[in-house]
Every structure is written in structure tokens, then in C-alpha cells.
mmCIF file of N, CA and C in Angstrom:
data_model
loop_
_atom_site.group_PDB
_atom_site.id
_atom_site.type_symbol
_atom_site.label_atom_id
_atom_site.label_comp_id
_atom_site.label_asym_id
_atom_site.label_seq_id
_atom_site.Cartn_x
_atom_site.Cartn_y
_atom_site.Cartn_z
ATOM 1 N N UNK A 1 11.499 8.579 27.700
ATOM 2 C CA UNK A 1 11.950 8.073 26.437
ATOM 3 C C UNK A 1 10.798 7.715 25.540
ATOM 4 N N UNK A 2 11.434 7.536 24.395
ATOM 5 C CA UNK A 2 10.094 7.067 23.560
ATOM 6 C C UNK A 2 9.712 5.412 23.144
ATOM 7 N N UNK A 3 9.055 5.407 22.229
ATOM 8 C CA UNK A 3 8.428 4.195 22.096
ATOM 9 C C UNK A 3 9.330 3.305 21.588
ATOM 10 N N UNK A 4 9.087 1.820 21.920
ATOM 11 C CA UNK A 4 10.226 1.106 20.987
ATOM 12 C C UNK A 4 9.309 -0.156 20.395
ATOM 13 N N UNK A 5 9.262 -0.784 18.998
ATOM 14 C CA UNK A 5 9.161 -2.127 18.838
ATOM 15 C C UNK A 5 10.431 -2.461 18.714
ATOM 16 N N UNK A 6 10.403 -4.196 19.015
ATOM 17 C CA UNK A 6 11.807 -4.425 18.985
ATOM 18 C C UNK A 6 11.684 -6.000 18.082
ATOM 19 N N UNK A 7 11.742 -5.489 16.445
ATOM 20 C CA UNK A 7 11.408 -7.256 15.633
ATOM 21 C C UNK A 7 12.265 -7.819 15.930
ATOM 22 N N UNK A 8 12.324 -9.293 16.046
ATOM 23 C CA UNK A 8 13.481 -9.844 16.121
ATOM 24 C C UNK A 8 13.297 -11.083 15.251
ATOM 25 N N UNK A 9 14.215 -11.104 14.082
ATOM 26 C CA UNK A 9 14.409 -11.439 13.109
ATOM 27 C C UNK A 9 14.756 -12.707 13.425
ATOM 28 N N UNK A 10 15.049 -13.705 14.703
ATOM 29 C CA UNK A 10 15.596 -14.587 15.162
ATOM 30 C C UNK A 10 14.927 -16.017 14.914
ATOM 31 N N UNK A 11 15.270 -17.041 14.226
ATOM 32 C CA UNK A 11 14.223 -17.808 13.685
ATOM 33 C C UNK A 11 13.463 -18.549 14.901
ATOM 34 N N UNK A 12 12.518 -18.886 14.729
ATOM 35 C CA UNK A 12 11.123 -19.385 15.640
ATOM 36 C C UNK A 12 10.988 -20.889 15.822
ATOM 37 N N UNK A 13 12.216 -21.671 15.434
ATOM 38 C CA UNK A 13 12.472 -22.954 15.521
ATOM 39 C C UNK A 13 13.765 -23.208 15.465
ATOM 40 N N UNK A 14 13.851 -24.282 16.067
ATOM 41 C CA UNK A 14 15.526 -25.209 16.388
ATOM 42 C C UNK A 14 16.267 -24.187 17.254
ATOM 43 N N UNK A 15 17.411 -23.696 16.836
ATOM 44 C CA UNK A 15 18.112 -23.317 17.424
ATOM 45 C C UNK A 15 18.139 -21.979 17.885
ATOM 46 N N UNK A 16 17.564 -20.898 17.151
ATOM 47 C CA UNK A 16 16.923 -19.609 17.628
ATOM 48 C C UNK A 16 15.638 -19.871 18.168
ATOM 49 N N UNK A 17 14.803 -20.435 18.260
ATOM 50 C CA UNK A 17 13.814 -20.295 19.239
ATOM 51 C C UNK A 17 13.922 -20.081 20.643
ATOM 52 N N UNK A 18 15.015 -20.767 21.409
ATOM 53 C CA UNK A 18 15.217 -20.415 22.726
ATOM 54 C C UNK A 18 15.864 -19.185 22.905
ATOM 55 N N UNK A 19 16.518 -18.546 22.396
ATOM 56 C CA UNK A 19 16.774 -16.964 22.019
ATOM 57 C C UNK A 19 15.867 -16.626 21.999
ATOM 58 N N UNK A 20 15.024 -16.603 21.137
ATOM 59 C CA UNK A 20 13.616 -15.241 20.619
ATOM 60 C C UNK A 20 12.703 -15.423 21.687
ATOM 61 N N UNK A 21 12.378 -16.866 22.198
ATOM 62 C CA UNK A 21 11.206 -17.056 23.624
ATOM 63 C C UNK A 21 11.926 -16.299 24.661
ATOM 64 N N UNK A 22 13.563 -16.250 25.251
ATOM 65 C CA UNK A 22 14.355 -15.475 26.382
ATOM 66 C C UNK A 22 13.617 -13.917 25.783
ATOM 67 N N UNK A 23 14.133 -13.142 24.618
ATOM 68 C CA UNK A 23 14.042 -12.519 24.390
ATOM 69 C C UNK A 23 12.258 -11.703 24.568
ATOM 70 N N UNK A 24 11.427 -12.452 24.222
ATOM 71 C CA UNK A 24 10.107 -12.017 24.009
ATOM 72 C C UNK A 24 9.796 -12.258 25.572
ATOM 73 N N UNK A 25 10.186 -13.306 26.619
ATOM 74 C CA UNK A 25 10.118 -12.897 27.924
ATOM 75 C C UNK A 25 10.652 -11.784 28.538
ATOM 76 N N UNK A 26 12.043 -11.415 28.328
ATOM 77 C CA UNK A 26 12.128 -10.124 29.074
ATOM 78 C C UNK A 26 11.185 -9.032 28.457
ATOM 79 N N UNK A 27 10.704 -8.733 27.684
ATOM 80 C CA UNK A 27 10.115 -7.868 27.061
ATOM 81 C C UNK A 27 8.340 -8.139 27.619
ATOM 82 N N UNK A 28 7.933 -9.145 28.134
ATOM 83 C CA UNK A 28 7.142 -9.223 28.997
ATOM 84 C C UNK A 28 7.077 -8.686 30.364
ATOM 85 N N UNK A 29 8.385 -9.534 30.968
ATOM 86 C CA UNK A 29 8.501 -8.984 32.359
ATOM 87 C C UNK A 29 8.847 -7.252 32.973
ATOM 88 N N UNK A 30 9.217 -6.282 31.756
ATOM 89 C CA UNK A 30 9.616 -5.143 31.816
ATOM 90 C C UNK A 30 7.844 -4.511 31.902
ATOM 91 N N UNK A 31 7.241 -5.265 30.929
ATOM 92 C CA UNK A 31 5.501 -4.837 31.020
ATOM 93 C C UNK A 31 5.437 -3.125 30.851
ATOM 94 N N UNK A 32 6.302 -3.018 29.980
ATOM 95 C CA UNK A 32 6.503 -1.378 29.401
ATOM 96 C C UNK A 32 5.327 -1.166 28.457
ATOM 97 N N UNK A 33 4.294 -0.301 28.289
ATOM 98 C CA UNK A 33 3.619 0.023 27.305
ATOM 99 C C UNK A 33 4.672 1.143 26.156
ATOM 100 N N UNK A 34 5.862 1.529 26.469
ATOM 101 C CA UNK A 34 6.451 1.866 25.551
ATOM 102 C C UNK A 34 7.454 0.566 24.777
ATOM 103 N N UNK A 35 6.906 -0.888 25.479
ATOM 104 C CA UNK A 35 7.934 -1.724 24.322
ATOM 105 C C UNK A 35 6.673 -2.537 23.571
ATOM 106 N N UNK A 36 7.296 -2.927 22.420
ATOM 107 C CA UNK A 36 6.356 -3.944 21.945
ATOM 108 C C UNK A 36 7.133 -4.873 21.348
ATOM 109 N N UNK A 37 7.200 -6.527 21.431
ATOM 110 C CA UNK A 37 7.970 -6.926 20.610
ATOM 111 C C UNK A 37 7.124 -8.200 19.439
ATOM 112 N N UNK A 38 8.452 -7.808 18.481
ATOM 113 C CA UNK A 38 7.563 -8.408 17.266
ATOM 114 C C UNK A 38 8.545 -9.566 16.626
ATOM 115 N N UNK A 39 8.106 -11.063 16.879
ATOM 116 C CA UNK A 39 9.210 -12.238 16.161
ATOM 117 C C UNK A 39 8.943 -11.858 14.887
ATOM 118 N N UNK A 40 9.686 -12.450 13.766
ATOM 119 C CA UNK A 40 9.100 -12.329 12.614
ATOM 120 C C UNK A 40 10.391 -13.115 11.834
ATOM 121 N N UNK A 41 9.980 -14.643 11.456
ATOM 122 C CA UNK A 41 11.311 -15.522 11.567
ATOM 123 C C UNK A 41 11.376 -15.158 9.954
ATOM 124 N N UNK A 42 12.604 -14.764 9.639
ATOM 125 C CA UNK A 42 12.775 -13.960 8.544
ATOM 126 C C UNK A 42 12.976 -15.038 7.506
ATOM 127 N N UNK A 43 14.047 -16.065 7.689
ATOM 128 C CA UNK A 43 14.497 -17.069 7.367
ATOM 129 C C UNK A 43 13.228 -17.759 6.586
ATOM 130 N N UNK A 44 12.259 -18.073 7.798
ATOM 131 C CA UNK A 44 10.967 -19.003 6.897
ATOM 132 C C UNK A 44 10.088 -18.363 6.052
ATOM 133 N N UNK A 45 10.106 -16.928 6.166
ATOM 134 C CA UNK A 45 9.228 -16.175 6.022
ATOM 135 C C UNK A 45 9.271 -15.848 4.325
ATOM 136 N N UNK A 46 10.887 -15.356 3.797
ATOM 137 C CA UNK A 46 11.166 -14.916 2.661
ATOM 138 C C UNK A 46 12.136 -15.896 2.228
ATOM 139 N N UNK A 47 11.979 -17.147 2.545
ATOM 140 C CA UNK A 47 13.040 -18.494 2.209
ATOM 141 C C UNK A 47 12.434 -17.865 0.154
ATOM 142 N N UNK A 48 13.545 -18.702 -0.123
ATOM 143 C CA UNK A 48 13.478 -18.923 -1.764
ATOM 144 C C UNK A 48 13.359 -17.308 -2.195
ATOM 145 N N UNK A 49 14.184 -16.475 -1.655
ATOM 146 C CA UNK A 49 13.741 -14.860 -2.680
ATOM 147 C C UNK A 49 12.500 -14.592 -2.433
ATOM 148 N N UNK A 50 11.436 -14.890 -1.442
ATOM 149 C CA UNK A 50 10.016 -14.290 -1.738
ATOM 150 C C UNK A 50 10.145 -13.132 -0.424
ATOM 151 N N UNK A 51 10.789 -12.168 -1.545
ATOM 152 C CA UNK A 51 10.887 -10.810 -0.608
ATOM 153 C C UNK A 51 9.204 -10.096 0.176
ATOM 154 N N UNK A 52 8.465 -10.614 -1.100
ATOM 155 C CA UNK A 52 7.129 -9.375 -1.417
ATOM 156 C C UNK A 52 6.379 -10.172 0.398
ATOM 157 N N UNK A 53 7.269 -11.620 0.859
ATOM 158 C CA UNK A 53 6.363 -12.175 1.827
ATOM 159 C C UNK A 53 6.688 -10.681 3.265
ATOM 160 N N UNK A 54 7.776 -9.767 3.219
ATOM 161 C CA UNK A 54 8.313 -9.203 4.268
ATOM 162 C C UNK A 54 7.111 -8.645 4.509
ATOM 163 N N UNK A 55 5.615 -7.987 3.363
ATOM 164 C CA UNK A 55 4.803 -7.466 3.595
ATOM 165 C C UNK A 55 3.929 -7.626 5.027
ATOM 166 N N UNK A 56 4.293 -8.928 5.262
ATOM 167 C CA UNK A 56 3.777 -9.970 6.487
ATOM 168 C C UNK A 56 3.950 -8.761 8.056
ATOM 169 N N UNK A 57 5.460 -8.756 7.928
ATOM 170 C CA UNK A 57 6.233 -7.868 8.868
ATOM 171 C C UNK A 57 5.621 -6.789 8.794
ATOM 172 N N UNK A 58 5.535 -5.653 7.793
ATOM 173 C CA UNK A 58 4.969 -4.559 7.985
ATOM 174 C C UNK A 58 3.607 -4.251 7.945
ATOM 175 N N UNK A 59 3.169 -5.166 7.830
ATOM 176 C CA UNK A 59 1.183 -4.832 7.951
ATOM 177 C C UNK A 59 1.090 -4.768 9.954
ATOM 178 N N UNK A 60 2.199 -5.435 10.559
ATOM 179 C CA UNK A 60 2.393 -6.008 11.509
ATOM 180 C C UNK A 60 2.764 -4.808 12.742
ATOM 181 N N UNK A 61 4.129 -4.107 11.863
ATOM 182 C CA UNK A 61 4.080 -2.829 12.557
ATOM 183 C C UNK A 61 3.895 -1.540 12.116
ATOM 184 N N UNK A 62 2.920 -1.211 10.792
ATOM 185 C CA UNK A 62 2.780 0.074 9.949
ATOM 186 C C UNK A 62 1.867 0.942 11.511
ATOM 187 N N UNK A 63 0.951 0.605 11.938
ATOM 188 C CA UNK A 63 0.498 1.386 12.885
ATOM 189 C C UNK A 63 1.297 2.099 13.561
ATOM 190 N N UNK A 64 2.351 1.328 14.219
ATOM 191 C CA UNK A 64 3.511 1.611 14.733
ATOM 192 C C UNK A 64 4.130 2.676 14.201
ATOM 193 N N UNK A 65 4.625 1.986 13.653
ATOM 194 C CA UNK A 65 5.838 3.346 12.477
ATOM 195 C C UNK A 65 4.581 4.669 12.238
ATOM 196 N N UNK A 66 3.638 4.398 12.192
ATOM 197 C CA UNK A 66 2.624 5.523 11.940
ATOM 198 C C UNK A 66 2.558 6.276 13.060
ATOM 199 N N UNK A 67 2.415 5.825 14.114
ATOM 200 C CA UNK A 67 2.740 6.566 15.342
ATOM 201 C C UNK A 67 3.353 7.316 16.028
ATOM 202 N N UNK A 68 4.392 6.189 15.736
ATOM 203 C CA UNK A 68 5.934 6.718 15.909
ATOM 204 C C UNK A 68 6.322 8.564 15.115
ATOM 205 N N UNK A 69 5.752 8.240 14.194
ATOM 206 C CA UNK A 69 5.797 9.502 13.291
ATOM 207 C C UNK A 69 7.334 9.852 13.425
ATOM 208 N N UNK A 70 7.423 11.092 12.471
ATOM 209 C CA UNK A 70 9.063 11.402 12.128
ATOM 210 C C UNK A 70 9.334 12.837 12.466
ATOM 211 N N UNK A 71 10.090 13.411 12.288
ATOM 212 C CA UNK A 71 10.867 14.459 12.585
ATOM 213 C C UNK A 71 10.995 15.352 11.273
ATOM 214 N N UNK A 72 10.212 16.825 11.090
ATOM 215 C CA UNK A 72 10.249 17.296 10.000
ATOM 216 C C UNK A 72 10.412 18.783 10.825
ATOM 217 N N UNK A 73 11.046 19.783 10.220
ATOM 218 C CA UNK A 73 11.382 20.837 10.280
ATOM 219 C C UNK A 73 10.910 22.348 9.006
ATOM 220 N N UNK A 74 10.505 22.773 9.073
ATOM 221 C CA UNK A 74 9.781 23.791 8.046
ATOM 222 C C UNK A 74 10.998 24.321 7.528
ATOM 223 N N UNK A 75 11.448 25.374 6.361
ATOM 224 C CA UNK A 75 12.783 25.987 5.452
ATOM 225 C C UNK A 75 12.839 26.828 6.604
ATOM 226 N N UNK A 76 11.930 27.434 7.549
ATOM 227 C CA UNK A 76 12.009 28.630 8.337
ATOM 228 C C UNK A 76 12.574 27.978 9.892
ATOM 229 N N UNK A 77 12.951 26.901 9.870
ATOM 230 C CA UNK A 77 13.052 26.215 11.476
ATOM 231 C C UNK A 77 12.351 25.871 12.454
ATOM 232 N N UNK A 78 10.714 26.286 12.032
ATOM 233 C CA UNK A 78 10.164 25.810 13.138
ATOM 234 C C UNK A 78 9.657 24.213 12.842
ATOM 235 N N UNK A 79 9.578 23.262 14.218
ATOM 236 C CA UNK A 79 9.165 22.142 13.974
ATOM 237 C C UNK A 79 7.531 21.876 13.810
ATOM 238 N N UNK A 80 7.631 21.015 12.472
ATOM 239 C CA UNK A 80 6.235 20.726 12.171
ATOM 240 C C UNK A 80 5.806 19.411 12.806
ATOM 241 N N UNK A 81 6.556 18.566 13.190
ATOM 242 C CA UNK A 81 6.112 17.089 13.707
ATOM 243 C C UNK A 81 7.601 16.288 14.262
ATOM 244 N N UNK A 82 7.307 16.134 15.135
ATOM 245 C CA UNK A 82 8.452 15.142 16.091
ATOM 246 C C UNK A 82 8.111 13.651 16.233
ATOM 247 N N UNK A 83 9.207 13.075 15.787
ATOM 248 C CA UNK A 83 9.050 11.480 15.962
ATOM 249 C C UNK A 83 9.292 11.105 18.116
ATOM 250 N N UNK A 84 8.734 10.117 18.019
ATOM 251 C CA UNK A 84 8.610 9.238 19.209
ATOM 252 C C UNK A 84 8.464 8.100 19.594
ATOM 253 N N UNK A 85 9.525 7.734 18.497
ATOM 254 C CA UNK A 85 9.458 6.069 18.979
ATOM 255 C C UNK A 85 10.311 5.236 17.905
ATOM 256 N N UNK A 86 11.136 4.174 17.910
ATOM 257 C CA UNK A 86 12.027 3.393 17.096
ATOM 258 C C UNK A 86 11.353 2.353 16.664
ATOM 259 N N UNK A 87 12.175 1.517 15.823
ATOM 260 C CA UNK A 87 11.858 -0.196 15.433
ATOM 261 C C UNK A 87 13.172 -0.193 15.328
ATOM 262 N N UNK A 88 13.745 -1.094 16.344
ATOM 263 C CA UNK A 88 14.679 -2.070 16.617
ATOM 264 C C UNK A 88 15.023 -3.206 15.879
ATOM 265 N N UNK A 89 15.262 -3.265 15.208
ATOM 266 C CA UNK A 89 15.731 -5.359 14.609
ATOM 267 C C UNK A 89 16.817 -5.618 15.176
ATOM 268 N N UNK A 90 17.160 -6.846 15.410
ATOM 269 C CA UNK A 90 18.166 -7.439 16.006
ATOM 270 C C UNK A 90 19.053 -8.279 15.021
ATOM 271 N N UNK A 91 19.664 -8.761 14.859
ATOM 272 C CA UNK A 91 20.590 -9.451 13.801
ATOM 273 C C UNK A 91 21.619 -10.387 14.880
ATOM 274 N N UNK A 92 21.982 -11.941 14.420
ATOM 275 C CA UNK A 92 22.698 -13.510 14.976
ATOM 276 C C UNK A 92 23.574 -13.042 13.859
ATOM 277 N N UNK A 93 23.032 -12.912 12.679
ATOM 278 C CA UNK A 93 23.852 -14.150 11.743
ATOM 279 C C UNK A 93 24.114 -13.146 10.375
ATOM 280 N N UNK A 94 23.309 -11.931 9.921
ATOM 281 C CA UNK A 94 23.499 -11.698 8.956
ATOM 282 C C UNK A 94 23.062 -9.993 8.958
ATOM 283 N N UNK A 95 24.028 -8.757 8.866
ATOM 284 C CA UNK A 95 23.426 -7.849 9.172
ATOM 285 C C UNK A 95 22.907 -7.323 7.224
ATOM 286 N N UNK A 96 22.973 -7.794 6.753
ATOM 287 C CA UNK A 96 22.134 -7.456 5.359
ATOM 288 C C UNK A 96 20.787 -7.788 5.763
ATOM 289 N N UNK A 97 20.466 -8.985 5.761
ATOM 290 C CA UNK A 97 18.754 -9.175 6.420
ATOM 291 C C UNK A 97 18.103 -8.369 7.094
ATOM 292 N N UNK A 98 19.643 -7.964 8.193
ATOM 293 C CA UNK A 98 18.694 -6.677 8.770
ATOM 294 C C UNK A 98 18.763 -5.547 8.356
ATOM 295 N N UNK A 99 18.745 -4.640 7.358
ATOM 296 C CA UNK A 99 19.561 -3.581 6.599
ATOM 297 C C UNK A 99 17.683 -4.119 5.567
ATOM 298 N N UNK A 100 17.693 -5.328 4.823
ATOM 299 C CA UNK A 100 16.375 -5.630 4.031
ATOM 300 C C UNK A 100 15.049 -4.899 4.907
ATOM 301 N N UNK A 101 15.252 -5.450 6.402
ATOM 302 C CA UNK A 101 13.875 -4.886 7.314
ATOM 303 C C UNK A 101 14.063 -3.346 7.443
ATOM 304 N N UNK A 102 15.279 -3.152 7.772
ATOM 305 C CA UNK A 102 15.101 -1.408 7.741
ATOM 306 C C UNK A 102 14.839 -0.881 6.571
ATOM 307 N N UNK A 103 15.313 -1.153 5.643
ATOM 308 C CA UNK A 103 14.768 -0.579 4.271
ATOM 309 C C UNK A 103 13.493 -0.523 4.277
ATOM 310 N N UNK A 104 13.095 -1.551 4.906
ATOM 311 C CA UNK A 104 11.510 -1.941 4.316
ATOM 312 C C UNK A 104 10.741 -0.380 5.127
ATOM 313 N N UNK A 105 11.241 -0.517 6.708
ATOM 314 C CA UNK A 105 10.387 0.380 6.919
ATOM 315 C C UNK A 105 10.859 2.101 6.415
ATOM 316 N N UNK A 106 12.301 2.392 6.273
ATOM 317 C CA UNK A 106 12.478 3.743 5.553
ATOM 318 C C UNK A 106 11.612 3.842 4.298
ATOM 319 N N UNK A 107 11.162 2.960 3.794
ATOM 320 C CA UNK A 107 10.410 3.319 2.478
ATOM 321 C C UNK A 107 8.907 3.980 3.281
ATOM 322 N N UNK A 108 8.291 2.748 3.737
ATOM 323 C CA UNK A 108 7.186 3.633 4.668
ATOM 324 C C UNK A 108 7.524 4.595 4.596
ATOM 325 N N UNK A 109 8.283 4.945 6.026
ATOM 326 C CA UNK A 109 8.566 6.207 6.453
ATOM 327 C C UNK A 109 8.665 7.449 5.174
ATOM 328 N N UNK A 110 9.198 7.242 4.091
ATOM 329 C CA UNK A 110 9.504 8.146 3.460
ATOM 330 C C UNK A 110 7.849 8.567 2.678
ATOM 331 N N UNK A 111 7.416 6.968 2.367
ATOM 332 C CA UNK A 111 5.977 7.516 1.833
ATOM 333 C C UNK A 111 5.145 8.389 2.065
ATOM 334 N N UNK A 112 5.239 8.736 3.348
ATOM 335 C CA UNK A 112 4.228 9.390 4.769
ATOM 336 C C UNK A 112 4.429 10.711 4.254
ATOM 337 N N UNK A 113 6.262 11.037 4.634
ATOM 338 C CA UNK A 113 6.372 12.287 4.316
ATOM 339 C C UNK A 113 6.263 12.849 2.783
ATOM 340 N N UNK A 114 6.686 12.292 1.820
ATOM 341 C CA UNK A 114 6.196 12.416 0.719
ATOM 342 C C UNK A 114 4.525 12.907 0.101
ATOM 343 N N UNK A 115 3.572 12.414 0.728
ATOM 344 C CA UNK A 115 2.438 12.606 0.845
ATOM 345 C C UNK A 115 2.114 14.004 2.080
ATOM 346 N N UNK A 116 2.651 14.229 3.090
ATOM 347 C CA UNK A 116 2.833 15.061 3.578
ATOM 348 C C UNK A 116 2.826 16.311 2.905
ATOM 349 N N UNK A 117 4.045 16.166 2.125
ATOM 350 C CA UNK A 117 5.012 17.305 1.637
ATOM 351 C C UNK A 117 4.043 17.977 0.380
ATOM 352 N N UNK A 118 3.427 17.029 -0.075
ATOM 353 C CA UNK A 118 2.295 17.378 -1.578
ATOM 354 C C UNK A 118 3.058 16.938 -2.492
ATOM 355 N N UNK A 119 4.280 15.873 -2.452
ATOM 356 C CA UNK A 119 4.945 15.411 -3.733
ATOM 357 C C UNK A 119 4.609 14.141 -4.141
ATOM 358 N N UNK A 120 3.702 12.995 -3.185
ATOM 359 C CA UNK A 120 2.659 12.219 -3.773
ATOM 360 C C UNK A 120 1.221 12.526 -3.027
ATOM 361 N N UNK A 121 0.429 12.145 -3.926
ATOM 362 C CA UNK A 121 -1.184 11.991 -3.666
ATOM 363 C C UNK A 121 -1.234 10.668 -2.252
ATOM 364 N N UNK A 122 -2.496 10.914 -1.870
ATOM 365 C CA UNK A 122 -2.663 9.689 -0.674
ATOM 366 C C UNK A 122 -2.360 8.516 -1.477
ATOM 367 N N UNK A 123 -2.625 7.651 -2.776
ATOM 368 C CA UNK A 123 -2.401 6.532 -2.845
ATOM 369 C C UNK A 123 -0.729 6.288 -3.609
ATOM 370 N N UNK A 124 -0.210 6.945 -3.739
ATOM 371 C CA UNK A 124 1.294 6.702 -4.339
ATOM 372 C C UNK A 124 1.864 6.078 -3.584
ATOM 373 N N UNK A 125 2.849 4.929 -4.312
ATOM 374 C CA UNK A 125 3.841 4.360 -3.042
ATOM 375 C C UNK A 125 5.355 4.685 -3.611
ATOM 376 N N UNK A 126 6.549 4.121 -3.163
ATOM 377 C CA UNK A 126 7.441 4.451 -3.703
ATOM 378 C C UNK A 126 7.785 3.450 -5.272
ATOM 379 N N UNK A 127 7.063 2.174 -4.997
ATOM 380 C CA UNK A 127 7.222 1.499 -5.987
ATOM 381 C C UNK A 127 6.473 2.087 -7.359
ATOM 382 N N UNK A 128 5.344 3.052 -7.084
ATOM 383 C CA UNK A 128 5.255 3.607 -8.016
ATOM 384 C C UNK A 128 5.781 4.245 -8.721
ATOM 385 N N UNK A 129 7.299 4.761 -8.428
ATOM 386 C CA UNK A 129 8.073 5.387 -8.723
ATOM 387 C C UNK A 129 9.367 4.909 -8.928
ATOM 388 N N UNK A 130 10.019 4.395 -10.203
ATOM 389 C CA UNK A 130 10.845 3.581 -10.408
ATOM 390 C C UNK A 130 12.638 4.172 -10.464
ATOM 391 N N UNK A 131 12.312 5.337 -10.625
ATOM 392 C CA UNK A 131 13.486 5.934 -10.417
ATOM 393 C C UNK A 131 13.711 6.582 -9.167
ATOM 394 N N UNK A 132 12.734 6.885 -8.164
ATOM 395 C CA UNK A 132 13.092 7.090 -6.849
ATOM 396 C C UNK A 132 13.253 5.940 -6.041
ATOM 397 N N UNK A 133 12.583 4.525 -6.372
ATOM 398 C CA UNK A 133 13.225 3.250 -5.979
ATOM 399 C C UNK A 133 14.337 3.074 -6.251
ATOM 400 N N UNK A 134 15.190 3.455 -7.719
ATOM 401 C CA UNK A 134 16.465 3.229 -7.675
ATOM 402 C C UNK A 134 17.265 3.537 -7.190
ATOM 403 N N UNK A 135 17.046 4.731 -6.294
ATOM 404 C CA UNK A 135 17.882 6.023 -6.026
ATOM 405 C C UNK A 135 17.550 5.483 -4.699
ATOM 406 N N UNK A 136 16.463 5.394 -3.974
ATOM 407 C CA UNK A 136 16.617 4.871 -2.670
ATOM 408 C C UNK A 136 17.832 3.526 -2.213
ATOM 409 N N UNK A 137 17.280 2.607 -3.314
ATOM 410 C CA UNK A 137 17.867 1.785 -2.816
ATOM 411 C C UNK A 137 19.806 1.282 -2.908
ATOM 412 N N UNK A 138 20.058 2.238 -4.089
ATOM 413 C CA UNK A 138 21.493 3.272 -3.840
ATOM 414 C C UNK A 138 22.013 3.394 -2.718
ATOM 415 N N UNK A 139 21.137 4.955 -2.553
ATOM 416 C CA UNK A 139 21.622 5.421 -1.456
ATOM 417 C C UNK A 139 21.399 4.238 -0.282
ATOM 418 N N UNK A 140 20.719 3.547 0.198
ATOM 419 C CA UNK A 140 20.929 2.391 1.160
ATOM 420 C C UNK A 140 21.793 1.842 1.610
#
């Protein structure tokens, strides 16, 4: 199988902490070099609307997701690159929060191939692009 991080969005005090410590122990005791797990208490993190803090999260696992790489296919069928590996989030209480973290990393993901493809340069992001942000986050 392939690689997994597994964030868990579960807050890191009071009452989710003994969750996320169970949780980040089994993920010890398995001692898988295909798991990695990542807390990332979402709650404290982007309290008050400060979305731009999620950046926190993905500086955290961009290597990852870089690794992981994706699944692209040429117009002719042969495969140019195969993904190998997930990011997991977990969700208690609110599956929009977690739907915010996956977004976060499909944008990555899409950047990569975009730059790939020759339809952005190495430094373009999607935010550079205000109408394919809209349209992403649409379709979402």
C-alpha cells in the first residue's frame, strides 16, 4: 500500500486532547514508515477567520503531498506519473473544517500539475489566478 499522513484536526487541549494523544499513540506503536501523523488543532489555529494561519498545516505536509505525487495520464494513455500516498483528516465535530483542509491541499496538488502541464510558470499559484480560484472553489 501506499503512503499515508493522517492530520488530525482534533483540538490539542481539554477535551480532544485525550483523543489526538490515543490517536498519535497508535500511530507510534504501528512504527510504519508509510504512516506519518500530523495534530494540527484547527480550532486554535484559524480561531477568529484567520484562514491564511492553515499555511501552518501545509508548510507541515507540502513535502508530503510532493511525494505523494498524483496520477496523470498522457491524451494517448500512457501513464506519465502515479500517485503513492494519501492525507487523511479526521473530523469530531464539523465535516466543513475538514472539506477547508482538503481544499487546502487540492489547491497544492493542482498547482504541481498545472506547472507540470506548461499552463503556469514555476512561481504561479492558484491565488494568482482569480477566476480559477473561483471556479475551484465552486466546484468544491
Amino acid at each position: 500500500g501506499g503512503r499515508q499522513v493522517l492530520v488530525s484536526r482534533i483540538d490539542q487541549h481539554g477535551r480532544g486532547l485525550g483523543l489526538s494523544e490515543a490517536d498519535g499513540n497508535q500511530v507510534r506503536l504501528l512504527d510504519s514508515r508509510h504512516l506519518r501523523f500530523v495534530p494540527f488543532d484547527f480550532h486554535r489555529q484559524v480561531r477568529g477567520m484567520q484562514f491564511h494561519k492553515l499555511s501552518l498545516l501545509l508548510d507541515q505536509v507540502r513535502d508530503d503531498l510532493h511525494s505523494h505525487g498524483y496520477f496523470m495520464a498522457t491524451a494517448g494513455g500512457q501513464v506519465a506519473c502515479e500517485q503513492d500516498g494519501v492525507v487523511r483528516t479526521n473530523c469530531i465535530d464539523n465535516l466543513d473544517r475538514t472539506n477547508v483542509v482538503q481544499s487546502l491541499l487540492a489547491r497544492e496538488m493542482l498547482q504541481l500539475q498545472l506547472v507540470r502541464v506548461g499552463i503556469f510558470k514555476g512561481h504561479e499559484t492558484v491565488d494568482d489566478h482569480p477566476a480559477l480560484l473561483h471556479l475551484m472553489r465552486h466546484i468544491w
